[in-house]
Amino acid sequence: YKRKSGNMSYLSYLNIKKFRGISNLEIENLVNINIIVGDNNSGKTSLLESIAFLEKPDSIKNMLLNASRRDSNKISKFELFLEMFPKNQNNIRDIQIESIINNIKNELKIEGKISEVIDFNSRNSYFDSKVFEGYVNLKKDNEEILNKEIYIQENKQMRSSEDLNLIKIIYMTPYDHFIENMLNNTIEVIKEGDKDKIVKLLKLFDENIIGFEVLPNLKQNSSSIYINHKIYNLMPLSSFGDGVKKVLTLVSGLINAKNGILLIDEIETAIYKDMISDVFKWFVKSCMEYNVQLICTTHSLEVIDSIVEGMENNISKLACFRIETIDNDMNATRFSGSKLKDIRTILGQDVR
C-alpha cells in the first residue's frame, strides 16, 4: 500500500491478545475501507475499542474515555475501566495488543493489580476504595519506547499526563448523533464544494433543506448548528430527525479523521433503508478523498452493497472481516473487495 501523504495513519495488522472478551484475535491485511461483520456479542465493538486504545497508549484520560463510551450511565468510570481487562483474570490484570501501523510493529501492554486503600477523613471514620496500580509498556519494532507507571484510584480526581500520540483516531459509537457539541466545531470548516454534496444528502431526508451553518448562541456563550429550510427558514438542528443528525455526524467524523483512522460502530444507525445507498456510496468516496482509513461494523446487507458499489474501480481497497468463535477460538475470515462483490452481486449470499 502506498500512502498518499506522508502523515497518514494506516493500520495494516492487528492481534488482540488480551482485551475484554477477546483473546488472540488476529486480523491481517487491513486496507482503506474495512467492514467488520459478525453475530451480536461476537466482539465487533470490543475490536474497535482495542484499536481506539492505540491512539494515545499512555493516556489514562483516553483509557477512561474509551471505557465509558460503551455505557456511561450505569457504573463508575473506574469499574468500566476494569471491565476492559479479560474476565478470567484475578488480581493481576493485563491487556495486550499488537499492531502494525505505517509498517512499524507496535506491542502494547497494560498490566497492574487491584488493591484496596483505606481513606481516613476528618471525622475519624474511614472507607475503602479500590486502586489500580501498574504500568503501560510500548515497544516499537522490538525497541521499548514507553514504560510508564499508572495509578488510578476509584472516585478520585487525578492528574493525567500524556506524551505519546501514536496515531490519529476518531471513534464513533451508535449514539454519537445525539451529542450536538461534537459537531459544531467541525461543521465550520467544511469547504463550499463539500457543503453542496452534504446538502444534497440532507435533501434525501427533507427536500426543503437548502443549507446549514453554525451560529453563535449568545445566551449560552456557545454555538449551535442551524439548518436553512425553505419553509421554516433557520431551524436548530435539534428540531430535525436522527437521519439528518447522523449524516452531519458522519461528516464531522470524516473531517476530524483526515489522514487518520475512523472507527464507526453500527454505521447504519439512524439511516433509513431507502437512503442507505446514496449516503454510503458518498461516504466511502469521501473517505478515499480525505485519506481516511475506515474500519466500521454493520449488521446491514444494504450498507455492504452500497459500500461495494461506491468503491467502483477501487475495489482492491475494500475488505470485509467476519468475526466468529469456533470451539472457543475467535477467528476473522477475510473477504477481499472483489470476493465480497462476487458473493453479493453474483451469488446474492449473506456474508454476515
CSV table of C-alpha atoms in Angstrom, one decimal:
chain,number,residue,atom,x,y,z
A,1,TYR,CA,0.0,0.0,0.0
A,2,LYS,CA,1.4,3.4,-1.0
A,3,ARG,CA,0.4,6.2,1.3
A,4,LYS,CA,-1.0,9.2,-0.4
A,5,SER,CA,0.6,11.6,2.1
A,6,GLY,CA,3.5,11.3,4.4
A,7,ASN,CA,1.4,11.8,7.6
A,8,MET,CA,-1.5,9.4,7.0
A,9,SER,CA,-2.0,6.9,9.8
A,10,TYR,CA,-2.6,3.4,8.5
A,11,LEU,CA,-3.3,0.2,10.4
A,12,SER,CA,-2.5,-3.0,8.4
A,13,TYR,CA,-2.3,-5.7,11.1
A,14,LEU,CA,-4.0,-6.2,14.5
A,15,ASN,CA,-3.5,-9.0,17.0
A,16,ILE,CA,-5.7,-8.6,20.1
A,17,LYS,CA,-4.0,-10.9,22.5
A,18,LYS,CA,-5.9,-9.9,25.6
A,19,PHE,CA,-8.7,-7.3,25.7
A,20,ARG,CA,-12.2,-7.7,27.2
A,21,GLY,CA,-13.6,-11.0,26.0
A,22,ILE,CA,-11.2,-11.3,23.1
A,23,SER,CA,-8.1,-13.4,23.1
A,24,ASN,CA,-5.6,-14.0,20.2
A,25,LEU,CA,-7.8,-12.5,17.5
A,26,GLU,CA,-5.6,-11.8,14.5
A,27,ILE,CA,-6.7,-9.5,11.7
A,28,GLU,CA,-4.3,-9.3,8.7
A,29,ASN,CA,-4.3,-7.1,5.5
A,30,LEU,CA,-6.5,-4.3,6.6
A,31,VAL,CA,-6.9,-1.9,3.7
A,32,ASN,CA,-8.5,1.6,3.2
A,33,ILE,CA,-12.2,0.6,3.8
A,34,ASN,CA,-12.8,-2.3,6.2
A,35,ILE,CA,-16.2,-3.7,7.1
A,36,ILE,CA,-16.5,-5.9,10.3
A,37,VAL,CA,-19.4,-8.2,10.5
A,38,GLY,CA,-20.5,-11.0,12.9
A,39,ASP,CA,-23.3,-12.1,15.2
A,40,ASN,CA,-24.3,-10.0,18.2
A,41,ASN,CA,-21.8,-10.3,21.1
A,42,SER,CA,-19.2,-11.7,18.7
A,43,GLY,CA,-16.7,-9.0,19.8
A,44,LYS,CA,-17.1,-6.4,17.0
A,45,THR,CA,-17.4,-3.4,19.4
A,46,SER,CA,-14.5,-4.7,21.5
A,47,LEU,CA,-12.4,-4.9,18.4
A,48,LEU,CA,-13.0,-1.2,17.6
A,49,GLU,CA,-12.3,-0.3,21.2
A,50,SER,CA,-9.0,-2.1,21.2
A,51,ILE,CA,-7.9,0.0,18.1
A,52,ALA,CA,-9.0,3.2,19.8
A,53,PHE,CA,-6.7,2.2,22.7
A,54,LEU,CA,-3.7,2.6,20.3
A,55,GLU,CA,-4.2,6.4,19.7
A,56,LYS,CA,-2.7,7.6,23.0
A,57,PRO,CA,-1.4,4.5,24.7
A,58,ASP,CA,0.0,6.3,27.8
A,59,SER,CA,-3.1,8.5,28.4
A,60,ILE,CA,-5.2,7.4,31.4
A,61,LYS,CA,-7.8,10.0,30.3
A,62,ASN,CA,-8.0,8.3,26.9
A,63,MET,CA,-8.4,4.9,28.6
A,64,LEU,CA,-11.2,6.0,30.8
A,65,LEU,CA,-12.9,7.9,28.0
A,66,ASN,CA,-12.9,4.8,25.8
A,67,ALA,CA,-14.1,2.7,28.6
A,68,SER,CA,-17.1,4.9,29.3
A,69,ARG,CA,-18.2,5.3,25.6
A,70,ARG,CA,-20.0,2.0,25.8
A,71,ASP,CA,-22.2,2.7,28.8
A,72,SER,CA,-21.5,5.9,30.7
A,73,ASN,CA,-24.6,5.8,33.0
A,74,LYS,CA,-24.6,2.6,34.9
A,75,ILE,CA,-21.4,2.2,36.8
A,76,SER,CA,-18.3,4.3,37.7
A,77,LYS,CA,-15.6,5.0,35.1
A,78,PHE,CA,-13.2,3.0,37.3
A,79,GLU,CA,-15.4,-0.1,37.1
A,80,LEU,CA,-15.8,0.5,33.3
A,81,PHE,CA,-12.0,0.7,33.0
A,82,LEU,CA,-11.6,-2.7,34.9
A,83,GLU,CA,-14.2,-4.3,32.5
A,84,MET,CA,-11.7,-3.8,29.7
A,85,PHE,CA,-9.5,-6.4,31.2
A,86,PRO,CA,-10.3,-10.1,30.4
A,87,LYS,CA,-12.8,-11.5,32.9
A,88,ASN,CA,-10.8,-14.6,33.8
A,89,GLN,CA,-8.0,-12.6,35.3
A,90,ASN,CA,-7.8,-12.3,39.1
A,91,ASN,CA,-5.5,-9.9,41.0
A,92,ILE,CA,-3.0,-9.3,38.2
A,93,ARG,CA,-4.8,-7.8,35.2
A,94,ASP,CA,-3.3,-7.3,31.7
A,95,ILE,CA,-4.2,-6.1,28.2
A,96,GLN,CA,-2.0,-6.9,25.3
A,97,ILE,CA,-2.5,-5.6,21.7
A,98,GLU,CA,-0.1,-5.9,18.8
A,99,SER,CA,-0.4,-3.9,15.7
A,100,ILE,CA,1.4,-2.7,12.6
A,101,ILE,CA,0.9,1.0,11.8
A,102,ASN,CA,2.7,2.6,8.9
A,103,ASN,CA,4.9,-0.5,8.6
A,104,ILE,CA,6.1,-0.3,12.2
A,105,LYS,CA,5.3,-3.1,14.6
A,106,ASN,CA,3.8,-2.0,18.0
A,107,GLU,CA,3.4,-4.1,21.1
A,108,LEU,CA,1.2,-2.5,23.8
A,109,LYS,CA,0.9,-4.0,27.2
A,110,ILE,CA,-1.0,-2.6,30.2
A,111,GLU,CA,-0.5,-4.6,33.4
A,112,GLY,CA,-1.4,-3.9,37.0
A,113,LYS,CA,-3.0,-5.2,40.2
A,114,ILE,CA,-6.1,-4.1,42.1
A,115,SER,CA,-5.8,-3.4,45.8
A,116,GLU,CA,-7.9,-1.6,48.4
A,117,VAL,CA,-6.8,1.6,50.2
A,118,ILE,CA,-8.3,2.9,53.4
A,119,ASP,CA,-9.2,6.6,53.2
A,120,PHE,CA,-9.3,8.4,56.6
A,121,ASN,CA,-11.3,11.6,56.7
A,122,SER,CA,-11.6,14.3,59.3
A,123,ARG,CA,-14.4,12.7,61.3
A,124,ASN,CA,-12.2,9.7,62.2
A,125,SER,CA,-14.3,7.4,60.1
A,126,TYR,CA,-12.9,5.7,57.0
A,127,PHE,CA,-13.9,3.9,53.8
A,128,ASP,CA,-12.3,1.5,51.4
A,129,SER,CA,-11.7,2.3,47.8
A,130,LYS,CA,-10.1,0.3,45.1
A,131,VAL,CA,-6.9,1.2,43.3
A,132,PHE,CA,-5.4,0.0,40.0
A,133,GLU,CA,-1.6,0.2,40.2
A,134,GLY,CA,0.6,-0.8,37.3
A,135,TYR,CA,2.3,0.3,34.1
A,136,VAL,CA,1.9,0.9,30.4
A,137,ASN,CA,4.6,-0.6,28.1
A,138,LEU,CA,5.0,0.0,24.4
A,139,LYS,CA,7.6,-1.4,22.1
A,140,LYS,CA,8.1,-0.2,18.5
A,141,ASP,CA,9.9,-2.7,16.3
A,142,ASN,CA,11.1,-4.5,19.5
A,143,GLU,CA,12.6,-1.4,21.0
A,144,GLU,CA,11.0,-0.1,24.2
A,145,ILE,CA,9.8,3.5,23.8
A,146,LEU,CA,7.5,3.7,26.8
A,147,ASN,CA,7.3,2.2,30.3
A,148,LYS,CA,5.1,4.4,32.4
A,149,GLU,CA,3.6,3.8,35.8
A,150,ILE,CA,-0.1,4.3,36.2
A,151,TYR,CA,-2.2,4.8,39.3
A,152,ILE,CA,-6.0,5.1,39.2
A,153,GLN,CA,-8.0,5.4,42.4
A,154,GLU,CA,-11.8,4.9,42.4
A,155,ASN,CA,-13.8,8.1,42.8
A,156,LYS,CA,-10.7,10.3,43.0
A,157,GLN,CA,-9.5,13.1,40.8
A,158,MET,CA,-6.1,12.6,39.2
A,159,ARG,CA,-3.5,14.2,37.1
A,160,SER,CA,-3.3,12.9,33.6
A,161,SER,CA,-0.2,13.4,31.5
A,162,GLU,CA,0.3,12.0,28.1
A,163,ASP,CA,3.4,12.2,25.9
A,164,LEU,CA,2.7,9.8,23.2
A,165,ASN,CA,0.3,10.2,20.2
A,166,LEU,CA,0.8,7.1,18.2
A,167,ILE,CA,-1.9,7.6,15.6
A,168,LYS,CA,-4.8,9.8,14.8
A,169,ILE,CA,-8.1,8.0,15.6
A,170,ILE,CA,-11.7,9.1,15.7
A,171,TYR,CA,-14.1,6.6,17.3
A,172,MET,CA,-17.9,7.0,16.8
A,173,THR,CA,-20.5,5.0,18.7
A,174,PRO,CA,-24.0,4.3,17.5
A,175,TYR,CA,-25.3,7.1,19.8
A,176,ASP,CA,-23.0,10.0,18.8
A,177,HIS,CA,-25.6,11.7,16.6
A,178,PHE,CA,-27.4,12.6,19.8
A,179,ILE,CA,-24.4,14.7,21.0
A,180,GLU,CA,-24.6,18.0,19.2
A,181,ASN,CA,-21.5,19.6,20.8
A,182,MET,CA,-19.3,17.1,18.9
A,183,LEU,CA,-20.4,18.6,15.6
A,184,ASN,CA,-20.3,22.4,16.0
A,185,ASN,CA,-16.5,23.0,15.6
A,186,THR,CA,-16.2,20.7,12.6
A,187,ILE,CA,-19.1,22.0,10.6
A,188,GLU,CA,-17.5,25.4,10.4
A,189,VAL,CA,-14.5,24.0,8.5
A,190,ILE,CA,-16.5,22.3,5.7
A,191,LYS,CA,-15.4,23.5,2.3
A,192,GLU,CA,-18.1,25.0,0.0
A,193,GLY,CA,-17.8,22.2,-2.6
A,194,ASP,CA,-18.3,19.6,0.1
A,195,LYS,CA,-21.1,21.6,1.6
A,196,ASP,CA,-23.1,21.2,-1.7
A,197,LYS,CA,-22.7,17.4,-1.6
A,198,ILE,CA,-23.8,17.3,2.0
A,199,VAL,CA,-26.9,19.5,1.4
A,200,LYS,CA,-27.8,17.0,-1.4
A,201,LEU,CA,-27.7,14.2,1.1
A,202,LEU,CA,-29.7,16.1,3.6
A,203,LYS,CA,-32.4,16.7,1.0
A,204,LEU,CA,-33.0,13.0,1.0
A,205,PHE,CA,-34.4,13.4,4.5
A,206,ASP,CA,-36.2,16.7,3.8
A,207,GLU,CA,-36.3,18.1,0.3
A,208,ASN,CA,-36.8,21.7,1.7
A,209,ILE,CA,-33.3,21.8,3.3
A,210,ILE,CA,-31.1,24.3,1.4
A,211,GLY,CA,-28.1,24.7,3.7
A,212,PHE,CA,-26.7,24.6,7.2
A,213,GLU,CA,-24.5,26.8,9.3
A,214,VAL,CA,-23.1,27.3,12.8
A,215,LEU,CA,-24.4,30.4,14.5
A,216,PRO,CA,-23.4,31.8,18.0
A,217,ASN,CA,-25.8,31.2,20.8
A,218,LEU,CA,-25.3,34.3,22.9
A,219,LYS,CA,-27.3,33.1,25.9
A,220,GLN,CA,-25.1,30.0,26.4
A,221,ASN,CA,-21.9,31.6,25.1
A,222,SER,CA,-21.5,28.8,22.6
A,223,SER,CA,-22.5,28.0,19.0
A,224,SER,CA,-25.2,25.8,17.5
A,225,ILE,CA,-25.9,24.2,14.1
A,226,TYR,CA,-28.9,25.6,12.2
A,227,ILE,CA,-30.5,24.1,9.1
A,228,ASN,CA,-31.6,26.6,6.4
A,229,HIS,CA,-35.1,25.4,5.4
A,230,LYS,CA,-37.3,26.7,2.5
A,231,ILE,CA,-40.4,26.8,4.6
A,232,TYR,CA,-39.2,27.3,8.2
A,233,ASN,CA,-36.1,29.4,7.4
A,234,LEU,CA,-33.3,28.8,10.0
A,235,MET,CA,-34.2,25.9,12.3
A,236,PRO,CA,-31.9,24.4,15.1
A,237,LEU,CA,-30.5,21.0,14.2
A,238,SER,CA,-32.3,19.6,17.4
A,239,SER,CA,-35.7,20.1,15.7
A,240,PHE,CA,-34.7,17.6,12.9
A,241,GLY,CA,-34.8,13.8,12.9
A,242,ASP,CA,-32.0,11.4,13.7
A,243,GLY,CA,-31.2,10.9,10.0
A,244,VAL,CA,-30.2,14.5,9.4
A,245,LYS,CA,-28.1,14.4,12.6
A,246,LYS,CA,-26.4,11.2,11.7
A,247,VAL,CA,-25.3,12.5,8.2
A,248,LEU,CA,-23.8,15.5,9.9
A,249,THR,CA,-22.1,13.3,12.5
A,250,LEU,CA,-20.6,11.1,9.7
A,251,VAL,CA,-19.4,14.3,8.0
A,252,SER,CA,-17.9,15.5,11.3
A,253,GLY,CA,-16.1,12.2,11.9
A,254,LEU,CA,-14.8,12.2,8.4
A,255,ILE,CA,-13.3,15.7,8.6
A,256,ASN,CA,-11.8,15.1,12.1
A,257,ALA,CA,-10.2,11.8,10.9
A,258,LYS,CA,-8.5,13.4,7.8
A,259,ASN,CA,-5.2,11.5,7.2
A,260,GLY,CA,-6.1,9.1,10.0
A,261,ILE,CA,-8.3,6.3,11.1
A,262,LEU,CA,-12.1,6.5,11.5
A,263,LEU,CA,-13.8,3.8,13.7
A,264,ILE,CA,-17.6,3.6,13.4
A,265,ASP,CA,-19.7,1.1,15.4
A,266,GLU,CA,-23.0,0.1,13.7
A,267,ILE,CA,-22.6,2.6,10.9
A,268,GLU,CA,-26.1,2.2,9.6
A,269,THR,CA,-27.8,3.5,12.8
A,270,ALA,CA,-30.5,6.2,12.1
A,271,ILE,CA,-30.2,6.0,8.3
A,272,TYR,CA,-33.4,4.8,6.6
A,273,LYS,CA,-33.1,1.8,4.3
A,274,ASP,CA,-34.1,3.7,1.2
A,275,MET,CA,-31.4,6.3,1.8
A,276,ILE,CA,-28.5,3.9,2.7
A,277,SER,CA,-27.4,3.6,-0.9
A,278,ASP,CA,-26.8,7.3,-1.5
A,279,VAL,CA,-25.4,8.1,1.9
A,280,PHE,CA,-22.8,5.3,2.0
A,281,LYS,CA,-21.7,5.5,-1.7
A,282,TRP,CA,-20.9,9.1,-1.0
A,283,PHE,CA,-19.3,8.3,2.4
A,284,VAL,CA,-16.7,5.8,1.1
A,285,LYS,CA,-15.7,8.0,-1.8
A,286,SER,CA,-15.2,10.8,0.7
A,287,CYS,CA,-13.1,8.6,2.9
A,288,MET,CA,-10.8,8.0,-0.1
A,289,GLU,CA,-10.7,11.8,-0.8
A,290,TYR,CA,-9.9,12.7,2.8
A,291,ASN,CA,-7.2,10.0,3.1
A,292,VAL,CA,-9.2,8.3,5.9
A,293,GLN,CA,-8.9,4.6,6.7
A,294,LEU,CA,-12.4,3.4,7.7
A,295,ILE,CA,-13.0,0.5,10.0
A,296,CYS,CA,-16.7,0.0,10.6
A,297,THR,CA,-19.1,-2.6,12.0
A,298,THR,CA,-22.5,-3.2,10.5
A,299,HIS,CA,-25.5,-5.6,10.5
A,300,SER,CA,-26.9,-4.3,7.3
A,301,LEU,CA,-26.5,-6.0,3.9
A,302,GLU,CA,-27.7,-2.8,2.3
A,303,VAL,CA,-24.7,-0.9,3.8
A,304,ILE,CA,-22.3,-3.6,2.5
A,305,ASP,CA,-23.8,-3.5,-1.0
A,306,SER,CA,-23.7,0.3,-1.1
A,307,ILE,CA,-20.0,0.4,0.0
A,308,VAL,CA,-19.2,-2.2,-2.7
A,309,GLU,CA,-20.9,-0.1,-5.3
A,310,GLY,CA,-19.3,3.1,-4.0
A,311,MET,CA,-15.8,1.7,-4.3
A,312,GLU,CA,-16.1,1.4,-8.1
A,313,ASN,CA,-12.6,0.9,-9.5
A,314,ASN,CA,-11.0,0.9,-6.0
A,315,ILE,CA,-12.5,-2.5,-5.1
A,316,SER,CA,-9.0,-3.7,-4.1
A,317,LYS,CA,-9.0,-1.1,-1.3
A,318,LEU,CA,-12.0,-2.8,0.3
A,319,ALA,CA,-12.1,-5.8,2.7
A,320,CYS,CA,-14.7,-7.4,4.9
A,321,PHE,CA,-13.9,-9.4,8.1
A,322,ARG,CA,-16.4,-11.8,9.6
A,323,ILE,CA,-15.7,-12.4,13.3
A,324,GLU,CA,-16.8,-15.7,14.8
A,325,THR,CA,-16.0,-18.1,17.6
A,326,ILE,CA,-15.4,-21.7,16.8
A,327,ASP,CA,-14.5,-24.1,19.7
A,328,ASN,CA,-13.7,-21.1,22.0
A,329,ASP,CA,-11.3,-19.7,19.4
A,330,MET,CA,-12.0,-16.4,17.8
A,331,ASN,CA,-11.4,-16.1,14.1
A,332,ALA,CA,-11.6,-13.4,11.5
A,333,THR,CA,-12.4,-14.6,8.0
A,334,ARG,CA,-11.3,-12.1,5.4
A,335,PHE,CA,-13.1,-11.4,2.1
A,336,SER,CA,-11.3,-9.2,-0.4
A,337,GLY,CA,-13.3,-6.4,-2.1
A,338,SER,CA,-13.6,-8.4,-5.3
A,339,LYS,CA,-14.6,-11.6,-3.4
A,340,LEU,CA,-17.2,-9.6,-1.5
A,341,LYS,CA,-18.5,-8.1,-4.7
A,342,ASP,CA,-18.9,-11.6,-6.3
A,343,ILE,CA,-20.6,-13.0,-3.2
A,344,ARG,CA,-23.1,-10.2,-3.1
A,345,THR,CA,-23.8,-9.4,-6.7
A,346,ILE,CA,-23.4,-12.8,-8.4
A,347,LEU,CA,-24.4,-15.2,-5.7
A,348,GLY,CA,-26.5,-12.9,-3.5
A,349,GLN,CA,-25.2,-14.7,-0.5
A,350,ASP,CA,-25.1,-13.3,3.1
A,351,VAL,CA,-21.6,-12.6,4.4
A,352,ARG,CA,-22.8,-11.6,7.9
